[in-house]
Structures are given as structure tokens and as C-alpha cells.
mmCIF file of C-alpha atoms in Angstrom:
data_model
loop_
_atom_site.group_PDB
_atom_site.id
_atom_site.type_symbol
_atom_site.label_atom_id
_atom_site.label_comp_id
_atom_site.label_asym_id
_atom_site.label_seq_id
_atom_site.Cartn_x
_atom_site.Cartn_y
_atom_site.Cartn_z
ATOM 1 C CA GLY A 1 83.733 128.441 143.566
ATOM 2 C CA ASP A 2 84.323 125.122 145.149
ATOM 3 C CA SER A 3 84.835 124.880 149.217
ATOM 4 C CA VAL A 4 87.275 122.112 150.113
ATOM 5 C CA ALA A 5 87.728 120.547 153.240
ATOM 6 C CA VAL A 6 90.177 117.562 154.402
ATOM 7 C CA ALA A 7 88.335 115.155 156.812
ATOM 8 C CA ASN A 8 90.063 114.487 160.039
ATOM 9 C CA ALA A 9 91.480 111.026 161.624
ATOM 10 C CA THR A 10 87.774 110.099 162.535
ATOM 11 C CA GLY A 11 86.174 111.100 159.199
ATOM 12 C CA GLY A 12 84.742 114.574 160.358
ATOM 13 C CA PHE A 13 84.923 117.737 158.468
ATOM 14 C CA LYS A 14 84.090 121.347 158.363
ATOM 15 C CA LEU A 15 83.335 123.290 155.149
ATOM 16 C CA TYR A 16 83.415 127.122 155.109
ATOM 17 C CA GLY A 17 81.541 128.760 152.272
ATOM 18 C CA GLY A 18 80.127 127.403 149.344
ATOM 19 C CA THR A 19 77.027 125.737 148.438
ATOM 20 C CA GLY A 20 75.521 122.778 146.590
ATOM 21 C CA ALA A 21 75.784 119.154 146.603
ATOM 22 C CA LEU A 22 78.871 117.436 148.305
ATOM 23 C CA GLN A 23 81.622 115.555 146.809
ATOM 24 C CA MET A 24 84.193 113.255 148.523
ATOM 25 C CA SER A 25 87.002 111.413 147.011
ATOM 26 C CA GLY A 26 90.664 110.287 147.691
ATOM 27 C CA GLY A 27 92.286 109.695 151.171
ATOM 28 C CA THR A 28 92.004 106.590 153.234
ATOM 29 C CA ASP A 29 89.032 104.751 154.673
ATOM 30 C CA ILE A 30 89.741 105.041 158.669
ATOM 31 C CA SER A 31 87.733 101.759 159.452
ATOM 32 C CA THR A 32 89.269 99.262 156.962
ATOM 33 C CA GLY A 33 92.709 101.117 156.257
ATOM 34 C CA LEU A 34 92.145 100.796 152.451
ATOM 35 C CA ASP A 35 92.712 103.618 149.952
ATOM 36 C CA PHE A 36 89.281 105.274 149.031
ATOM 37 C CA GLY A 37 89.283 105.237 145.378
ATOM 38 C CA VAL A 38 85.816 105.653 144.818
ATOM 39 C CA GLN A 39 83.614 109.125 144.779
ATOM 40 C CA TYR A 40 80.766 109.702 147.144
ATOM 41 C CA SER A 41 78.125 112.305 146.803
ATOM 42 C CA ALA A 42 75.455 113.953 148.896
ATOM 43 C CA PRO A 43 72.581 116.577 148.067
ATOM 44 C CA ALA A 44 72.937 120.200 148.960
ATOM 45 C CA GLY A 45 72.000 120.692 152.667
ATOM 46 C CA TYR A 46 73.493 117.467 153.576
ATOM 47 C CA SER A 47 76.235 117.161 156.291
ATOM 48 C CA VAL A 48 77.076 113.522 156.069
ATOM 49 C CA ILE A 49 78.518 111.634 152.957
ATOM 50 C CA ASN A 50 78.049 108.154 152.888
ATOM 51 C CA PRO A 51 76.963 105.293 150.251
ATOM 52 C CA ILE A 52 73.175 105.987 150.762
ATOM 53 C CA SER A 53 73.511 109.720 150.442
ATOM 54 C CA SER A 54 75.336 108.948 147.368
ATOM 55 C CA LEU A 55 72.490 106.840 145.859
ATOM 56 C CA ILE A 56 70.051 109.339 146.860
ATOM 57 C CA TYR A 57 72.197 111.870 144.971
ATOM 58 C CA ALA A 58 72.227 109.514 142.110
ATOM 59 C CA VAL A 59 68.367 109.383 142.026
ATOM 60 C CA GLN A 60 68.087 112.897 142.251
ATOM 61 C CA GLU A 61 70.212 113.737 139.267
ATOM 62 C CA LEU A 62 68.550 110.927 137.404
ATOM 63 C CA GLU A 63 65.008 112.388 137.977
ATOM 64 C CA SER A 64 65.740 116.036 138.584
ATOM 65 C CA SER A 65 63.665 115.646 141.870
ATOM 66 C CA SER A 66 63.876 117.187 145.397
ATOM 67 C CA ASN A 67 66.103 116.164 148.172
ATOM 68 C CA ASP A 68 62.848 114.589 149.891
ATOM 69 C CA ALA A 69 61.554 112.883 146.812
ATOM 70 C CA ALA A 70 65.057 111.486 145.916
ATOM 71 C CA TYR A 71 65.197 110.013 149.388
ATOM 72 C CA GLU A 72 61.938 108.616 149.295
ATOM 73 C CA VAL A 73 62.740 106.421 146.448
ATOM 74 C CA VAL A 74 65.932 105.222 148.238
ATOM 75 C CA ARG A 75 63.967 104.714 151.452
ATOM 76 C CA ALA A 76 61.131 102.689 149.787
ATOM 77 C CA ALA A 77 63.848 100.428 148.063
ATOM 78 C CA ILE A 78 65.662 99.563 151.311
ATOM 79 C CA TYR A 79 62.547 99.783 153.624
ATOM 80 C CA GLY A 80 59.272 99.217 151.994
ATOM 81 C CA ALA A 81 56.191 101.187 153.012
ATOM 82 C CA SER A 82 57.726 102.321 156.038
ATOM 83 C CA GLY A 83 60.974 102.630 158.080
ATOM 84 C CA GLY A 84 64.254 104.125 158.048
ATOM 85 C CA PRO A 85 65.317 107.783 159.066
ATOM 86 C CA SER A 86 62.745 110.517 158.282
ATOM 87 C CA ALA A 87 63.406 112.873 155.523
ATOM 88 C CA SER A 88 64.178 115.562 157.647
ATOM 89 C CA THR A 89 66.673 113.256 159.830
ATOM 90 C CA VAL A 90 68.685 111.591 157.325
ATOM 91 C CA PRO A 91 70.798 114.851 156.103
ATOM 92 C CA ASN A 92 72.630 114.449 159.244
ATOM 93 C CA TYR A 93 72.065 110.930 160.180
ATOM 94 C CA ASP A 94 75.083 108.976 161.480
ATOM 95 C CA PRO A 95 74.327 105.509 161.849
ATOM 96 C CA PHE A 96 77.377 104.649 164.078
ATOM 97 C CA ASN A 97 76.385 107.456 166.704
ATOM 98 C CA ALA A 98 72.873 106.605 166.150
ATOM 99 C CA ALA A 99 73.479 102.817 167.246
ATOM 100 C CA VAL A 100 75.663 103.334 170.093
ATOM 101 C CA ASN A 101 73.571 106.308 171.498
ATOM 102 C CA ALA A 102 70.183 104.787 170.787
ATOM 103 C CA ASP A 103 67.388 105.341 173.376
ATOM 104 C CA SER A 104 65.885 101.775 172.706
ATOM 105 C CA THR A 105 67.351 98.602 171.385
ATOM 106 C CA ALA A 106 64.683 99.158 168.377
ATOM 107 C CA ASP A 107 66.792 102.407 167.581
ATOM 108 C CA ALA A 108 70.013 100.550 167.678
ATOM 109 C CA ASP A 109 68.774 97.880 165.620
ATOM 110 C CA ALA A 110 67.287 100.506 163.092
ATOM 111 C CA ALA A 111 70.908 102.002 162.990
ATOM 112 C CA VAL A 112 72.662 98.970 162.412
ATOM 113 C CA ALA A 113 70.113 97.796 159.787
ATOM 114 C CA TYR A 114 70.972 101.324 158.079
ATOM 115 C CA GLN A 115 74.897 100.612 157.934
ATOM 116 C CA ARG A 116 74.472 97.226 156.814
ATOM 117 C CA MET A 117 72.457 98.628 153.945
ATOM 118 C CA ALA A 118 75.244 101.390 153.296
ATOM 119 C CA ALA A 119 78.226 98.852 153.553
ATOM 120 C CA ALA A 120 76.427 96.400 151.005
ATOM 121 C CA ILE A 121 76.060 99.526 148.695
ATOM 122 C CA ALA A 122 79.700 100.660 149.233
ATOM 123 C CA THR A 123 80.942 97.038 148.791
ATOM 124 C CA VAL A 124 79.275 96.863 145.437
ATOM 125 C CA VAL A 125 80.494 100.023 144.254
ATOM 126 C CA GLU A 126 83.895 99.580 145.256
ATOM 127 C CA ILE A 127 84.190 96.117 143.620
ATOM 128 C CA SER A 128 82.209 96.937 140.514
ATOM 129 C CA SER A 129 84.164 100.115 140.118
ATOM 130 C CA GLU A 130 87.656 98.384 140.382
ATOM 131 C CA ALA A 131 86.546 95.681 138.117
ATOM 132 C CA MET A 132 85.650 98.452 135.552
ATOM 133 C CA VAL A 133 88.968 99.695 135.832
ATOM 134 C CA ALA A 134 90.524 96.346 135.505
ATOM 135 C CA LEU A 135 88.432 95.962 131.973
ATOM 136 C CA ALA A 136 89.319 99.430 131.078
ATOM 137 C CA VAL A 137 85.775 100.418 130.502
ATOM 138 C CA THR A 138 85.672 104.009 128.862
ATOM 139 C CA ASP A 139 83.290 107.035 129.030
ATOM 140 C CA GLY A 140 81.786 105.841 125.841
ATOM 141 C CA ALA A 141 84.482 107.560 123.602
ATOM 142 C CA SER A 142 88.016 106.548 124.135
ATOM 143 C CA THR A 143 88.936 107.982 127.502
ATOM 144 C CA ALA A 144 89.259 105.008 130.368
ATOM 145 C CA LEU A 145 87.307 105.826 133.502
ATOM 146 C CA THR A 146 89.299 106.353 136.570
ATOM 147 C CA GLN A 147 87.849 104.306 139.457
ATOM 148 C CA ALA A 148 86.202 107.669 141.091
ATOM 149 C CA GLN A 149 84.320 108.295 137.696
ATOM 150 C CA ALA A 150 83.485 104.362 137.430
ATOM 151 C CA SER A 151 81.921 104.359 140.925
ATOM 152 C CA MET A 152 79.502 107.364 139.820
ATOM 153 C CA VAL A 153 78.522 105.085 136.937
ATOM 154 C CA VAL A 154 77.669 102.383 139.415
ATOM 155 C CA PHE A 155 75.578 104.619 141.737
ATOM 156 C CA SER A 156 73.780 105.844 138.680
ATOM 157 C CA SER A 157 73.058 102.209 137.354
ATOM 158 C CA ILE A 158 71.552 100.957 140.845
ATOM 159 C CA GLY A 159 69.739 104.551 140.847
ATOM 160 C CA ALA A 160 67.979 103.584 137.630
ATOM 161 C CA ASP A 161 67.267 100.247 138.888
ATOM 162 C CA ILE A 162 65.413 101.412 141.779
ATOM 163 C CA GLY A 163 63.835 104.706 140.307
ATOM 164 C CA THR A 164 60.362 105.818 140.287
ATOM 165 C CA SER A 165 59.498 104.000 136.902
ATOM 166 C CA ALA A 166 61.767 100.996 137.205
ATOM 167 C CA GLY A 167 59.057 98.931 138.746
ATOM 168 C CA PHE A 168 61.472 97.730 141.614
ATOM 169 C CA THR A 169 60.059 95.920 144.373
ATOM 170 C CA ALA A 170 59.805 97.735 147.511
ATOM 171 C CA GLY A 171 61.862 96.847 150.498
ATOM 172 C CA THR A 172 64.352 94.365 148.687
ATOM 173 C CA LEU A 173 67.407 96.261 147.840
ATOM 174 C CA LEU A 174 69.654 94.326 150.263
ATOM 175 C CA SER A 175 68.287 90.917 148.967
ATOM 176 C CA GLN A 176 68.566 92.143 145.361
ATOM 177 C CA LEU A 177 72.225 92.986 145.811
ATOM 178 C CA GLN A 178 72.497 89.155 146.926
ATOM 179 C CA ASP A 179 70.647 88.163 143.857
ATOM 180 C CA SER A 180 72.570 86.582 140.778
ATOM 181 C CA THR A 181 70.063 88.083 138.248
ATOM 182 C CA PHE A 182 69.975 91.627 139.600
ATOM 183 C CA VAL A 183 73.491 91.637 140.287
ATOM 184 C CA GLY A 184 74.247 90.059 136.640
ATOM 185 C CA ASN A 185 72.164 92.617 135.193
ATOM 186 C CA LEU A 186 73.845 95.511 136.960
ATOM 187 C CA VAL A 187 77.273 93.936 136.097
ATOM 188 C CA SER A 188 76.440 93.765 132.255
ATOM 189 C CA ASP A 189 75.269 97.448 132.339
ATOM 190 C CA ILE A 190 78.150 98.918 133.657
ATOM 191 C CA VAL A 191 80.790 97.036 131.642
ATOM 192 C CA THR A 192 79.205 98.109 128.431
ATOM 193 C CA ASN A 193 81.658 100.392 127.168
ATOM 194 C CA ALA A 194 84.821 98.116 127.910
ATOM 195 C CA PRO A 195 86.912 98.090 124.496
ATOM 196 C CA THR A 196 86.987 94.350 124.628
ATOM 197 C CA PRO A 197 83.638 93.036 125.633
ATOM 198 C CA ALA A 198 83.731 91.169 128.819
ATOM 199 C CA THR A 199 83.251 87.434 128.484
ATOM 200 C CA GLN A 200 80.433 85.510 130.213
ATOM 201 C CA GLU A 201 83.104 84.132 132.593
ATOM 202 C CA GLN A 202 84.311 87.633 133.576
ATOM 203 C CA ILE A 203 81.035 88.719 134.240
ATOM 204 C CA ASP A 204 80.167 85.562 136.341
ATOM 205 C CA ALA A 205 83.552 86.113 138.542
ATOM 206 C CA ILE A 206 82.302 89.636 139.181
ATOM 207 C CA VAL A 207 78.973 88.527 140.390
ATOM 208 C CA THR A 208 80.412 85.634 142.318
ATOM 209 C CA ILE A 209 82.396 88.179 144.322
ATOM 210 C CA LEU A 210 79.837 90.733 144.892
ATOM 211 C CA GLN A 211 77.240 87.916 145.801
ATOM 212 C CA THR A 212 79.798 86.487 148.331
ATOM 213 C CA SER A 213 80.314 89.928 149.948
ATOM 214 C CA THR A 214 76.911 91.138 150.119
ATOM 215 C CA THR A 215 75.537 87.939 151.541
ATOM 216 C CA ALA A 216 78.294 88.045 154.121
ATOM 217 C CA ILE A 217 77.373 91.567 154.676
ATOM 218 C CA ALA A 218 73.717 90.734 155.326
ATOM 219 C CA ASP A 219 74.582 87.760 157.921
ATOM 220 C CA ALA A 220 77.221 89.611 159.850
ATOM 221 C CA THR A 221 76.255 89.650 163.619
ATOM 222 C CA SER A 222 77.824 89.686 167.055
ATOM 223 C CA THR A 223 77.308 90.024 170.797
ATOM 224 C CA ASP A 224 76.366 93.711 170.728
ATOM 225 C CA THR A 225 75.979 96.853 168.825
ATOM 226 C CA ILE A 226 79.522 98.039 168.435
ATOM 227 C CA ALA A 227 80.736 94.350 167.858
ATOM 228 C CA THR A 228 78.238 93.859 165.080
ATOM 229 C CA LEU A 229 79.203 97.070 163.066
ATOM 230 C CA THR A 230 82.683 95.694 163.844
ATOM 231 C CA GLU A 231 81.988 92.414 161.723
ATOM 232 C CA ILE A 232 80.201 94.289 159.037
ATOM 233 C CA THR A 233 83.260 96.146 158.562
ATOM 234 C CA LYS A 234 85.555 93.236 158.668
ATOM 235 C CA VAL A 235 83.556 91.842 155.731
ATOM 236 C CA GLN A 236 84.189 95.351 153.860
ATOM 237 C CA LEU A 237 87.953 95.103 154.671
ATOM 238 C CA VAL A 238 88.097 91.624 153.073
ATOM 239 C CA ALA A 239 85.667 92.162 150.175
ATOM 240 C CA GLN A 240 87.319 95.723 149.152
ATOM 241 C CA GLY A 241 90.818 94.582 149.708
ATOM 242 C CA ASP A 242 92.000 91.339 149.180
ATOM 243 C CA ALA A 243 88.736 89.967 147.074
ATOM 244 C CA GLY A 244 88.357 93.144 145.140
ATOM 245 C CA ALA A 245 92.193 92.818 144.198
ATOM 246 C CA ASP A 246 91.905 89.118 143.292
ATOM 247 C CA LEU A 247 89.117 89.726 141.011
ATOM 248 C CA ALA A 248 90.750 92.816 139.318
ATOM 249 C CA ASN A 249 93.829 90.652 138.697
ATOM 250 C CA TYR A 250 91.836 88.068 136.966
ATOM 251 C CA LEU A 251 89.982 90.675 134.860
ATOM 252 C CA ASP A 252 93.100 92.429 133.592
ATOM 253 C CA GLY A 253 94.741 89.005 133.020
ATOM 254 C CA THR A 254 97.314 88.869 135.854
ATOM 255 C CA ASN A 255 95.724 85.503 136.976
ATOM 256 C CA THR A 256 94.275 83.233 134.931
ATOM 257 C CA SER A 257 91.424 82.362 137.839
ATOM 258 C CA LEU A 258 89.950 83.442 140.913
ATOM 259 C CA GLU A 259 91.650 82.469 143.878
ATOM 260 C CA THR A 260 88.970 83.705 146.321
ATOM 261 C CA SER A 261 86.236 81.015 147.397
ATOM 262 C CA THR A 262 83.540 81.259 149.828
ATOM 263 C CA GLU A 263 85.552 79.212 152.262
ATOM 264 C CA SER A 264 88.719 81.496 151.993
ATOM 265 C CA PHE A 265 86.604 84.745 152.166
ATOM 266 C CA GLY A 266 84.973 83.398 155.434
ATOM 267 C CA ALA A 267 88.297 82.605 157.092
ATOM 268 C CA ALA A 268 89.797 85.946 155.897
ATOM 269 C CA VAL A 269 87.111 87.580 157.570
ATOM 270 C CA GLN A 270 87.531 85.773 160.901
ATOM 271 C CA ASP A 271 91.072 86.805 160.658
ATOM 272 C CA ALA A 272 90.632 90.443 159.817
ATOM 273 C CA SER A 273 91.445 93.431 162.019
ATOM 274 C CA VAL A 274 89.882 96.714 161.394
ATOM 275 C CA GLY A 275 90.717 100.183 162.723
ATOM 276 C CA VAL A 276 88.054 102.604 164.561
ATOM 277 C CA VAL A 277 84.748 101.674 163.685
ATOM 278 C CA VAL A 278 82.812 103.896 166.162
ATOM 279 C CA PRO A 279 85.261 106.664 167.498
ATOM 280 C CA VAL A 280 84.878 108.190 170.925
ATOM 281 C CA ALA A 281 83.671 111.890 170.851
ATOM 282 C CA TYR A 282 84.153 114.681 173.267
ATOM 283 C CA SER A 283 82.725 118.084 173.747
ATOM 284 C CA ILE A 284 83.403 120.633 176.496
ATOM 285 C CA GLU A 285 81.277 123.544 177.998
ATOM 286 C CA ALA A 286 81.444 125.736 181.018
ATOM 287 C CA ASP A 287 79.284 124.969 183.856
ATOM 288 C CA SER A 288 76.125 126.822 184.747
ATOM 289 C CA GLY A 289 77.406 130.075 186.204
ATOM 290 C CA ASN A 290 80.815 129.476 185.406
ATOM 291 C CA THR A 291 81.358 131.660 182.233
ATOM 292 C CA ASP A 292 82.629 134.432 184.396
ATOM 293 C CA ILE A 293 83.727 134.654 188.101
ATOM 294 C CA PHE A 294 85.151 137.116 190.423
ATOM 295 C CA GLU A 295 88.734 136.430 191.336
ATOM 296 C CA GLY A 296 88.250 136.783 194.966
ATOM 297 C CA GLN A 297 90.813 138.586 197.571
ATOM 298 C CA SER A 298 94.313 137.728 198.637
ATOM 299 C CA GLY A 299 94.236 134.165 200.204
ATOM 300 C CA GLU A 300 90.964 133.197 198.549
ATOM 301 C CA THR A 301 90.763 130.408 195.565
ATOM 302 C CA PRO A 302 87.396 130.609 193.631
ATOM 303 C CA GLU A 303 86.720 127.563 191.427
ATOM 304 C CA MET A 304 85.734 127.316 188.146
ATOM 305 C CA SER A 305 84.166 123.961 186.588
ATOM 306 C CA PHE A 306 83.869 122.654 183.170
ATOM 307 C CA THR A 307 82.271 119.462 182.067
ATOM 308 C CA VAL A 308 83.767 117.233 179.260
ATOM 309 C CA THR A 309 81.152 114.980 177.758
ATOM 310 C CA ARG A 310 82.001 111.580 176.232
ATOM 311 C CA SER A 311 79.623 110.134 173.642
ATOM 312 C CA GLY A 312 80.471 107.740 170.535
ATOM 313 C CA ASN A 313 81.914 104.575 171.741
ATOM 314 C CA THR A 314 81.774 104.808 175.627
ATOM 315 C CA SER A 315 82.276 100.997 175.900
ATOM 316 C CA VAL A 316 86.073 101.261 176.139
ATOM 317 C CA ASP A 317 88.783 103.310 178.253
ATOM 318 C CA SER A 318 89.931 106.525 176.710
ATOM 319 C CA THR A 319 91.974 109.925 177.633
ATOM 320 C CA VAL A 320 91.603 113.260 176.591
ATOM 321 C CA ASP A 321 93.959 116.104 177.235
ATOM 322 C CA TRP A 322 92.819 119.488 178.614
ATOM 323 C CA ALA A 323 94.755 122.700 178.789
ATOM 324 C CA VAL A 324 94.176 126.543 179.510
ATOM 325 C CA SER A 325 95.226 129.532 177.130
ATOM 326 C CA GLY A 326 94.751 132.990 176.718
ATOM 327 C CA ASP A 327 96.255 136.083 175.500
ATOM 328 C CA ILE A 328 99.544 137.610 176.271
ATOM 329 C CA ASN A 329 98.138 139.063 179.720
ATOM 330 C CA LEU A 330 97.064 135.575 180.862
ATOM 331 C CA THR A 331 99.537 134.385 183.452
ATOM 332 C CA SER A 332 100.070 131.780 185.822
ATOM 333 C CA SER A 333 99.421 134.438 188.699
ATOM 334 C CA TYR A 334 96.010 134.239 187.984
ATOM 335 C CA PHE A 335 95.834 130.380 188.965
ATOM 336 C CA ASP A 336 96.225 128.620 192.341
ATOM 337 C CA GLY A 337 99.462 127.380 192.581
ATOM 338 C CA ASP A 338 101.212 129.713 190.012
ATOM 339 C CA ASP A 339 100.615 127.342 187.233
ATOM 340 C CA ILE A 340 98.772 127.700 184.107
ATOM 341 C CA PRO A 341 96.425 124.653 184.544
ATOM 342 C CA SER A 342 96.606 121.595 182.074
ATOM 343 C CA GLY A 343 96.000 117.979 182.509
ATOM 344 C CA GLU A 344 94.448 114.603 181.492
ATOM 345 C CA LEU A 345 91.017 113.185 182.034
ATOM 346 C CA THR A 346 90.759 109.342 181.822
ATOM 347 C CA PHE A 347 87.303 107.859 181.287
ATOM 348 C CA THR A 348 86.625 104.126 182.172
ATOM 349 C CA ALA A 349 84.178 102.044 180.217
ATOM 350 C CA GLY A 350 80.808 103.305 180.786
ATOM 351 C CA GLU A 351 81.427 106.959 182.066
ATOM 352 C CA SER A 352 80.253 109.624 179.847
ATOM 353 C CA SER A 353 81.232 112.769 181.550
ATOM 354 C CA LYS A 354 84.019 114.200 183.873
ATOM 355 C CA THR A 355 84.552 117.923 185.399
ATOM 356 C CA ILE A 356 87.571 120.019 185.372
ATOM 357 C CA SER A 357 87.808 122.272 188.238
ATOM 358 C CA ILE A 358 90.363 125.159 187.982
ATOM 359 C CA SER A 359 91.118 127.273 191.160
ATOM 360 C CA LEU A 360 91.910 130.947 190.822
ATOM 361 C CA ALA A 361 94.199 133.057 192.732
ATOM 362 C CA GLY A 362 92.596 136.045 194.255
ATOM 363 C CA ASN A 363 94.339 139.135 194.805
ATOM 364 C CA ASP A 364 94.024 142.859 195.897
ATOM 365 C CA VAL A 365 95.372 144.478 192.558
ATOM 366 C CA LEU A 366 93.380 146.441 190.328
ATOM 367 C CA GLN A 367 93.517 144.811 186.955
ATOM 368 C CA SER A 368 91.245 144.434 183.884
ATOM 369 C CA ASP A 369 89.133 141.205 183.363
ATOM 370 C CA GLN A 370 91.019 138.273 181.795
ATOM 371 C CA PRO A 371 89.413 136.134 179.391
ATOM 372 C CA PHE A 372 90.618 132.531 178.934
ATOM 373 C CA THR A 373 89.702 129.245 176.889
ATOM 374 C CA VAL A 374 89.673 125.677 178.104
ATOM 375 C CA SER A 375 90.500 123.299 175.239
ATOM 376 C CA ILE A 376 90.614 119.553 174.904
ATOM 377 C CA SER A 377 92.632 117.592 172.349
ATOM 378 C CA ASP A 378 93.611 113.930 171.791
ATOM 379 C CA PRO A 379 97.072 113.953 170.690
ATOM 380 C CA THR A 380 96.632 110.279 169.084
ATOM 381 C CA GLY A 381 94.114 111.491 166.678
ATOM 382 C CA THR A 382 91.640 108.506 167.202
ATOM 383 C CA SER A 383 88.858 110.689 168.846
ATOM 384 C CA GLN A 384 86.499 112.999 167.492
ATOM 385 C CA ILE A 385 86.271 116.424 169.005
ATOM 386 C CA ASP A 386 82.690 117.692 168.609
ATOM 387 C CA THR A 387 83.410 120.867 170.628
ATOM 388 C CA ALA A 388 86.834 121.632 171.424
ATOM 389 C CA ASP A 389 86.837 125.137 173.412
ATOM 390 C CA ALA A 390 84.885 126.594 176.332
ATOM 391 C CA PHE A 391 85.365 130.309 176.973
ATOM 392 C CA ALA A 392 85.529 131.989 180.559
ATOM 393 C CA VAL A 393 86.460 135.396 182.049
ATOM 394 C CA ILE A 394 88.040 135.958 185.334
ATOM 395 C CA ARG A 395 86.238 139.374 186.624
ATOM 396 C CA ASP A 396 88.397 141.681 188.491
ATOM 397 C CA ASP A 397 86.936 142.887 191.739
ATOM 398 C CA ASP A 398 89.248 145.423 193.288
ATOM 399 C CA PRO A 399 89.262 147.665 195.055
ATOM 400 C CA TYR A 400 87.332 145.280 197.161
ATOM 401 C CA THR A 401 86.985 148.127 199.714
ATOM 402 C CA PRO A 402 86.841 151.268 197.642
ATOM 403 C CA GLU A 403 87.894 154.649 199.214
ATOM 404 C CA ILE A 404 85.783 157.859 198.410
ATOM 405 C CA THR A 405 87.959 161.109 198.521
ATOM 406 C CA ILE A 406 86.055 164.345 198.310
#
């Protein structure tokens, strides 16, 4: 059967059991705050789902090819003879983390370019599928497509256009998604099954919104990596939000003309505000030699230390909570100060790691060893917790001076 997971507030998810391709639908886009009406996919073995993985999956379905072969078709369409993540890397490639944690400017630029392409594909799929719903495009029979179903049609159409035998010019996908002829042919293909044939004016309106959106994504830039990713996301918000809704209202007859112009689109992007684009991510682990330690004698306070590492968007101030927990035998008497430790770590911009120090309370009482956990959490839900728990054991060392009776 299927394995189902719900993504957390930063878009992360864990699947337990199940094999095969990934499918994602429903919910809310955490960056734009818009409803997620489309469907994304990824081939079996992928751990990320995004517009590019969805296009790879579409090519794979069309050509009955392997993961690597399908990716090579998509990679060539985007980059040409060379460039892009390797076939072994792309199943786990997160362009946001790659961009902000890059070892070089070239690596950061490559990650931004990947996300720029993903944003262009996402926007074409979102707007096109919304237009298909507005025109009541069917499955070829009499059933009107949902937006999720329509989105799969769009991915498949783009996949066919760049396919092995399509004669697509390598390295031109981003520019083609801004080209009126390419986009016009795409739109004409996906609205074929509208019960009332789309007029040329309607097709031209869809092409206009798509061109305006993809051109703005291609041109979006700013002072640094995160700011550029934010500008790209702002374009997506306007394109997939107000501009897409305006187009749908025109296509379904609610409005008699488009209200969106190039000028109004640009102004809306400038005024747009988006959510988390690159989240802060945290991990915790016990420091070397600190997974277990002797409790010490009465009056002694041995320390155990744990390191919390911050990645992702480290250019901002952020906080993360931490707390010690254990089984019913773990009491405050094990710790200096007679309190079970907890606290909050505050990271300033640029900081990537902090240490939690926990002081034990030594004693002279024979006890069993006591395991415990140090856990980190973000009550705001805006951070990504990659590794939430670190485990350790307090070793009993009593009696310290053993007595031998003969």
C-alpha cells in the first residue's frame, strides 16, 4: 500500500515504509502562502520533490526510462552539454540549502540557477493548470480535470517537448519558457480538450501572463544569495496568486478583460512579502566522549556537553529550545542544582554552533545507570530540525571505595 506523510512547517517530511515514486499534493506553499493545488512527483529513490523532479518523472513516464536517463534529458534541456547537479546528487538536491551553504560563489550561483529554473517550471505549471480548470478542460471524455490532474498534463506536455526525439535545443528551457511561440504551442496543446474551444484571444492571454511571469523570474536578482532567492519567490507569489486568479477570472467569463499588465505585475512584485524562503536548520549531537560519563562522588559536578549546529539561513538571529528528558527514574537529583535542565540557545547572525553544558550531581549511592535525552525544538515551527535528539548515559560509580568481606 501507499505510505503517506504530512510535511512540517518547513516542507520537510519522513516516509515510513512504502516504495516507488513520490507524489505531493494539497496544503500550502510555505514560501508564498498560497494553496498548493497542483501535484508534484519524483522518481523512486528520490528524497526531494520539486518542479524539476516532477519534470524528470514526466519524462520517465513518457519514455519508460531509468532515473538517470530521464534526468539526463531534463539536465540537457536546462544546461546543455554540461552543468547541473550530477545524476547521483539530484535525487537529494535541495537548491536552497545548497545555495546558502555553498563552499564557493560558483556553487551558490549554480544552486540559484537551479531554483530559478524550478520556479519558472512551477509557475508555468501553476498558471497553466489553473487556466485549464477555468476552461473546464476534460480528460478527453466528459470529466473536467482538477488542478492537480491538469498539472500532470502540463508536466507531461513539457516533457514531450524536451524529450529524446523532440529535437529540443539543448540548454534553452528557461529562454523557451519566455518565448511566445514555444509557450503558445504548449498552451494550445494542453487546452485541446476544452468543451468549448479556446479562442485565440484566450490563448494569447494565457501566453501573456506566462511570458510576463517567466521573464520576471529569469531577471530577478538582488544583493546576495538569499535576497535573490527571495526575489524569485516574490515573483512566484504574484504570478501564481493575483495574476493567475486574474487570468482565471478572464477565462471563465467573470471578467471581460485581463487587469494584469507588465507594469502592474512589476509593481506588485516590488510590494510583495513572502514567508520562509530558506529556513534555519538545527541538529544536536553529544560531544566526543560525552555519550556516557561517571556521575562522580558527593560534591562533584562532572559536565556533559552537547553541540547544536545551525545551517540553512544563518544570516539571521534565531533561537532554539532544548530540554532533558528520560524515563520515570530520571529525577532532578541527578543534576547539579536539583533541576532537570532545559533552556534556550540564541544564535546571532553568522553563528553556526553553540554548546549545551549539563552539570551532574555526584553522589555516594549505589544506583543503576541512567540514560537520558537532550532534545531541541522550535515552538514557532519556522525552523527545520534535522536531528532533534542526542542520547547519553549517566554511569553509576558507587561504591567508590568498595569493601570486601571474607
